[in-house]
Tab-separated table of C-alpha atoms in Angstrom:
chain	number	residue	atom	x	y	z
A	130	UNK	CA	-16.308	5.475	10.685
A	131	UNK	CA	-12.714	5.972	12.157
A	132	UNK	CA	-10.087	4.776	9.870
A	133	UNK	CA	-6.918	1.909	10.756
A	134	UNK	CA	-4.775	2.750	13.480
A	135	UNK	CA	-1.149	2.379	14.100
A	136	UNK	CA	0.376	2.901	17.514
A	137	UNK	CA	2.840	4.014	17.941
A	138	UNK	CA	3.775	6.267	15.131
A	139	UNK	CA	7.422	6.309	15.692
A	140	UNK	CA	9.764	4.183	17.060
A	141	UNK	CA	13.767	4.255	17.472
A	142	UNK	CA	15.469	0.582	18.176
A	143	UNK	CA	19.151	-0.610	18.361
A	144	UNK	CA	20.101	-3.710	16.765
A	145	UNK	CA	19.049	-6.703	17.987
A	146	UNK	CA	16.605	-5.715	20.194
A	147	UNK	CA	13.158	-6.636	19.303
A	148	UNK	CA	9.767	-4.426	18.428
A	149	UNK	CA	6.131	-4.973	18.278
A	150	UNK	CA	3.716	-2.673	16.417
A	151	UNK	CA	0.148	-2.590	16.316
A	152	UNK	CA	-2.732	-1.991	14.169
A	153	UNK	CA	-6.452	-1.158	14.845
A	154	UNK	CA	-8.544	-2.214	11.458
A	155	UNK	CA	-11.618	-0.143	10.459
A	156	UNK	CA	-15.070	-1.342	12.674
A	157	UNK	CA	-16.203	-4.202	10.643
A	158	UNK	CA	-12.659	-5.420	8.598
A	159	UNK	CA	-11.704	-8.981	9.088
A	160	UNK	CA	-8.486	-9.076	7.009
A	161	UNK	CA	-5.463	-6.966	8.050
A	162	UNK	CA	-2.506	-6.946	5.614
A	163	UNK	CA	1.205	-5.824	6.535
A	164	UNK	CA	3.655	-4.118	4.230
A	165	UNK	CA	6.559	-2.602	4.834
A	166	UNK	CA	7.714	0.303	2.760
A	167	UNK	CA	11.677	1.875	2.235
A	168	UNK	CA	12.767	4.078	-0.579
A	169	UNK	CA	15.138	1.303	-1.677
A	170	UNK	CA	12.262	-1.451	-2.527
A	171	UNK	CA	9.559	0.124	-2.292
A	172	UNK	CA	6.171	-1.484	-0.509
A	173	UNK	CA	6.509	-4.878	0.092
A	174	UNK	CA	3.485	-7.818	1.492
A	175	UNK	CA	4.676	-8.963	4.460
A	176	UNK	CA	1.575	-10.792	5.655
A	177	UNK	CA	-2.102	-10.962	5.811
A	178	UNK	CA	-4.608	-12.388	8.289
A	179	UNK	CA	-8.401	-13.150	8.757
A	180	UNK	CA	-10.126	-14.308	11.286
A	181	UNK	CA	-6.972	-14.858	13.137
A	182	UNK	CA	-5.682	-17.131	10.234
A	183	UNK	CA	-2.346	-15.960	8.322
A	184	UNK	CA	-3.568	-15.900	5.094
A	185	UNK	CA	-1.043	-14.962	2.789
A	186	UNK	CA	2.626	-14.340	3.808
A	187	UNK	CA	5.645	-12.432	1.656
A	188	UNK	CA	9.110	-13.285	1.076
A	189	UNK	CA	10.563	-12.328	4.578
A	190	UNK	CA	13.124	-13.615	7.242
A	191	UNK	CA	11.090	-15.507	10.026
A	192	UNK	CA	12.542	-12.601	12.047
A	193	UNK	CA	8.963	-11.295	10.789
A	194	UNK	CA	5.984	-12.832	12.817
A	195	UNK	CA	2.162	-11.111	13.353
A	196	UNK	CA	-0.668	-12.306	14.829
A	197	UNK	CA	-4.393	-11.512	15.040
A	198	UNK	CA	-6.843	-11.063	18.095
A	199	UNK	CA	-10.635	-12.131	18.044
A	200	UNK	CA	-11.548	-8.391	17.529
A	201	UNK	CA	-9.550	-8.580	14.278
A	202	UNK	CA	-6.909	-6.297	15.684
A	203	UNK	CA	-3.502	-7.068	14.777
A	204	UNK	CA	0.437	-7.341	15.452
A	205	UNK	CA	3.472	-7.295	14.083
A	206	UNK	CA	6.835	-8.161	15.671
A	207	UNK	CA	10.563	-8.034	14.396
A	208	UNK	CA	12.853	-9.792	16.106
A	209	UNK	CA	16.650	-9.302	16.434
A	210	UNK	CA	16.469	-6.218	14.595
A	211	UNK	CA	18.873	-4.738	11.659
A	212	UNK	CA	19.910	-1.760	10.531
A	213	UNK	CA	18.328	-2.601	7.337
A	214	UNK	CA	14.738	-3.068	9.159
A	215	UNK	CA	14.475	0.761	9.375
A	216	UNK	CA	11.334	0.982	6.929
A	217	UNK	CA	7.744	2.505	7.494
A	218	UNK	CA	5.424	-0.481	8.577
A	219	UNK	CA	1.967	-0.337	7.074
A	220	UNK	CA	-0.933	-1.997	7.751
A	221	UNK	CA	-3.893	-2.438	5.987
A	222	UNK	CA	-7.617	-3.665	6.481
A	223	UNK	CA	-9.691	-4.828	3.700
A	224	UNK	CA	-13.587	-5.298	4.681
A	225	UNK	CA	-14.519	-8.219	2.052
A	226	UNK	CA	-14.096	-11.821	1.829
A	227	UNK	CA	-12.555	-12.099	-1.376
A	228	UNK	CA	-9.000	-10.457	-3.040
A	229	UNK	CA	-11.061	-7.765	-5.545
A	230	UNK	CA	-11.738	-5.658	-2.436
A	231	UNK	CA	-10.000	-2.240	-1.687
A	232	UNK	CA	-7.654	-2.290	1.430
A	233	UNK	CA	-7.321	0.904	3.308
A	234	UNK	CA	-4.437	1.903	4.760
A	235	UNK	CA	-2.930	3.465	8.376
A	236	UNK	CA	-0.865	6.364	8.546
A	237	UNK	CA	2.280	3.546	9.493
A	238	UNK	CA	4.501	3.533	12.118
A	239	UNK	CA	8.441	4.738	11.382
A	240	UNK	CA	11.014	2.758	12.498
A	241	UNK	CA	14.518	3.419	12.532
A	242	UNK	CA	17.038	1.096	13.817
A	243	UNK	CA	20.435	2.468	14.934
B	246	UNK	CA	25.470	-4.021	-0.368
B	247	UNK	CA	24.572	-0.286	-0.466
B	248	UNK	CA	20.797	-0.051	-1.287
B	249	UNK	CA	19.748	2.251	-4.212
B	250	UNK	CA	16.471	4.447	-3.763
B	251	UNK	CA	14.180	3.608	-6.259
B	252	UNK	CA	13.943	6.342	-9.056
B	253	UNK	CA	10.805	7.612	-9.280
B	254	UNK	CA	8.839	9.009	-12.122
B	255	UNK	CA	7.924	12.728	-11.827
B	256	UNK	CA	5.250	14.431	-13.305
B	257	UNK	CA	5.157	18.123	-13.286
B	258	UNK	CA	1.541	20.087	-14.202
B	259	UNK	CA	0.492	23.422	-14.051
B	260	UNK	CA	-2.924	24.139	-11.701
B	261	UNK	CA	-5.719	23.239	-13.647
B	262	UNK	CA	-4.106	21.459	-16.325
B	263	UNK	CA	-5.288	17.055	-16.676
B	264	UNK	CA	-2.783	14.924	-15.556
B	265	UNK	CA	-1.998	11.196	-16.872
B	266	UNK	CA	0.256	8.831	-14.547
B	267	UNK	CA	1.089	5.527	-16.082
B	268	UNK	CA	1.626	1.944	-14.590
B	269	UNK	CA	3.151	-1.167	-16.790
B	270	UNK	CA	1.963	-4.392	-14.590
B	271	UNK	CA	3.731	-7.801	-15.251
B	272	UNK	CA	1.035	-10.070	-14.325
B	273	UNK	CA	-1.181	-11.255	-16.928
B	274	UNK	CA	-3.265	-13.163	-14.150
B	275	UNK	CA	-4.034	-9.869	-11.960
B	276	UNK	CA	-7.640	-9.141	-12.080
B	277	UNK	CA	-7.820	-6.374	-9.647
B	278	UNK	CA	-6.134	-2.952	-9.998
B	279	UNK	CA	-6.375	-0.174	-7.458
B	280	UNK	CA	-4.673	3.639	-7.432
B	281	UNK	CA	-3.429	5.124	-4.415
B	282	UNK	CA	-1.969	8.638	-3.039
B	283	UNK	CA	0.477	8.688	-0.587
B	284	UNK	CA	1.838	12.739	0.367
B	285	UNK	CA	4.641	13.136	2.619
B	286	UNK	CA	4.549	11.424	6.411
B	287	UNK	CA	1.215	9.619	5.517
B	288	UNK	CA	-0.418	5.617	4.712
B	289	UNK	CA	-1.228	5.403	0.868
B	290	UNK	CA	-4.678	6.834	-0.244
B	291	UNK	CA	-7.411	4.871	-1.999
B	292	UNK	CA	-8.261	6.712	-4.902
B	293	UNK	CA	-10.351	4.315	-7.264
B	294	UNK	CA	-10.216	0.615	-7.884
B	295	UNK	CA	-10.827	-1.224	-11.159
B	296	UNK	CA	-11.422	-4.850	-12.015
B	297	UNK	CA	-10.220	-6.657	-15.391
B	298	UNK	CA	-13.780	-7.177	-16.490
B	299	UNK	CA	-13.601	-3.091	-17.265
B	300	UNK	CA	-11.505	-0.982	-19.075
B	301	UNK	CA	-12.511	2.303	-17.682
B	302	UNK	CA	-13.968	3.520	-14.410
B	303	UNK	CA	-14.854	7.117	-13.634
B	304	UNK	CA	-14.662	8.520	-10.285
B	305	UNK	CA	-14.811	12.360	-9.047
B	306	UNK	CA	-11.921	14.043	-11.375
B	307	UNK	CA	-10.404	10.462	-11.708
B	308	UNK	CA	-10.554	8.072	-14.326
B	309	UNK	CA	-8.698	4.821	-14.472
B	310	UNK	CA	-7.998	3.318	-17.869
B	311	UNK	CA	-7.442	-0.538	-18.426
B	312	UNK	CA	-5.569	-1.921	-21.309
B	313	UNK	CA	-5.265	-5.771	-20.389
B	314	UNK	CA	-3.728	-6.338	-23.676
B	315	UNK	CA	-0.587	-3.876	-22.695
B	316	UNK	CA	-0.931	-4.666	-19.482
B	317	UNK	CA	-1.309	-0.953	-19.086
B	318	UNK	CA	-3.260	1.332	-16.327
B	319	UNK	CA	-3.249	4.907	-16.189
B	320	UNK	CA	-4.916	7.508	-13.721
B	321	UNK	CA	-6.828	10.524	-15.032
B	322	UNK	CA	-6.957	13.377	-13.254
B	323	UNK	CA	-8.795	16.417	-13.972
B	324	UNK	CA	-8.295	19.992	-13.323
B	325	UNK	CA	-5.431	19.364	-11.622
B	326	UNK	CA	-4.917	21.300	-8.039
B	327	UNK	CA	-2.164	21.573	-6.130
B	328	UNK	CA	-3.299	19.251	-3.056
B	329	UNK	CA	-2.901	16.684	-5.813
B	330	UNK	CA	0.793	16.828	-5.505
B	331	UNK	CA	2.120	13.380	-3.823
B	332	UNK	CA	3.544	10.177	-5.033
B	333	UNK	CA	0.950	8.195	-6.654
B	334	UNK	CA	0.740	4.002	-6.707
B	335	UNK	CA	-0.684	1.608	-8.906
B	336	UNK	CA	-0.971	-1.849	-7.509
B	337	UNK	CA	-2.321	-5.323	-8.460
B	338	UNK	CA	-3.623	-8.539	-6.977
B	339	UNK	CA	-4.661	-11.975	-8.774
B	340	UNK	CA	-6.929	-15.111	-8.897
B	341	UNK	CA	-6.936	-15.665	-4.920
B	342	UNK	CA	-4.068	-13.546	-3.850
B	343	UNK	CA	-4.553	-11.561	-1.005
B	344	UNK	CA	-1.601	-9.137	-1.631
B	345	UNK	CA	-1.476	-6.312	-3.463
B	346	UNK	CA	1.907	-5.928	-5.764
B	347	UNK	CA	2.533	-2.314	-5.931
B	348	UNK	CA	4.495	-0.326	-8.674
B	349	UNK	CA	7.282	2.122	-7.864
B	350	UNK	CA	5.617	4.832	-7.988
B	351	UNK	CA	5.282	8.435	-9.901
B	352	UNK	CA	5.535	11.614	-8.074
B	353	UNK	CA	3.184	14.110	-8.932
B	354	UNK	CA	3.741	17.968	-8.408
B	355	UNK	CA	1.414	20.619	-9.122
B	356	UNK	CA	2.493	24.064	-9.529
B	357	UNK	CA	0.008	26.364	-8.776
């Protein structure tokens, strides 16, 4: 069974523009979690979804939106990008309907913001 | 302000040797505990998952230990090899959360 995907795997932005990144869940995962990961914090929830339903959200600007498609595929966008956005953007997909199941993650997408 | 990198543990074995990596959680509701591996350039690893109803689980060359009273998990690893080496992650989710709360971190190198 292929793992999550992340396209694309790197990105470069200038401030203020905007970026959308998406993620492919293993065959059969509803829920598809977001984190976002810098050496400064750490890995951080952004947001969860199932069955097209945010779920669960962190404590992030509203710069920070996603969305889910029928086929459980997912997307993230950043608006009016900052520097400080530069981060590796994980995503995760969990194949149970309840919290005490393991979420597997993508190899992330890297962007930096100049 | 200027952002400080988090300062991460580091654990340094010898090929072969057990290693122990330790993770203080906060939560006293968090029922669900999972281990990860993340090397260099890649998404974090699944390694073994416990729940709070255990205090050990074995998996192959890892155990995870549970000490709810501590609030204490560690990861076991035996014979050590050197495609061990990479940060490892403990992380934690409660009751109906659907996020997982992640530690900092402890950086594992094996020299071989």
């Amino acid at each position: 069974k292929a793992g999550v995907t992340q396209t694309p795997r790197y990105l470069i932005k200038t401030r203020g523009q905007q970026v959308t990144l998406s993620c492919s869940p293993i065959s059969g995962h509803r829920s598809v979690s977001w984190y976002q990961q810098t050496p400064g914090q750490g890995l951080q929830f952004l947001f969860e979804y199932f069955s097209e339903t945010q779920r669960n959200k962190g404590n992030f600007p509203g710069r920070f939106s996603g969305r889910q498609f029928s086929n459980s595929r997912s997307e993230m966008n950043v608006s009016t990008l900052e520097l400080g956005d530069s981060a590796l953007y994980l995503c995760a997909s969990r194949g149970g309907t309840t919290p005490v199941v393991a979420q597997y993650f993508g190899p992330g997408t890297r962007l930096l913001v100049l | 302000g200027e952002s400080v990198g988090l300062h991460l543990p580091t654990l340094s074995v010898q090929e072969g040797d057990n290693s122990i990596i330790n993770c203080a959680y906060s939560n006293s509701a968090s029922d669900y505990f999972i281990w990860y591996k993340q090397e260099s350039g890649k998404g974090p690893q699944f390694i073994i998952d416990i729940r709070s109803n255990m205090d050990k689980r074995q998996g192959q060359r890892v155990t995870v230990l549970l000490n709810k009273t501590v609030k204490h998990l560690s990861l076991q690893i035996a014979a050590t090899q050197p495609g061990d080496s990479a940060v490892y992650f403990c992380a934690e989710s409660g009751g109906s959360n659907y996020k997982l709360t992640f530690g900092k971190g402890t950086l594992l190198t094996v020299n071989p």
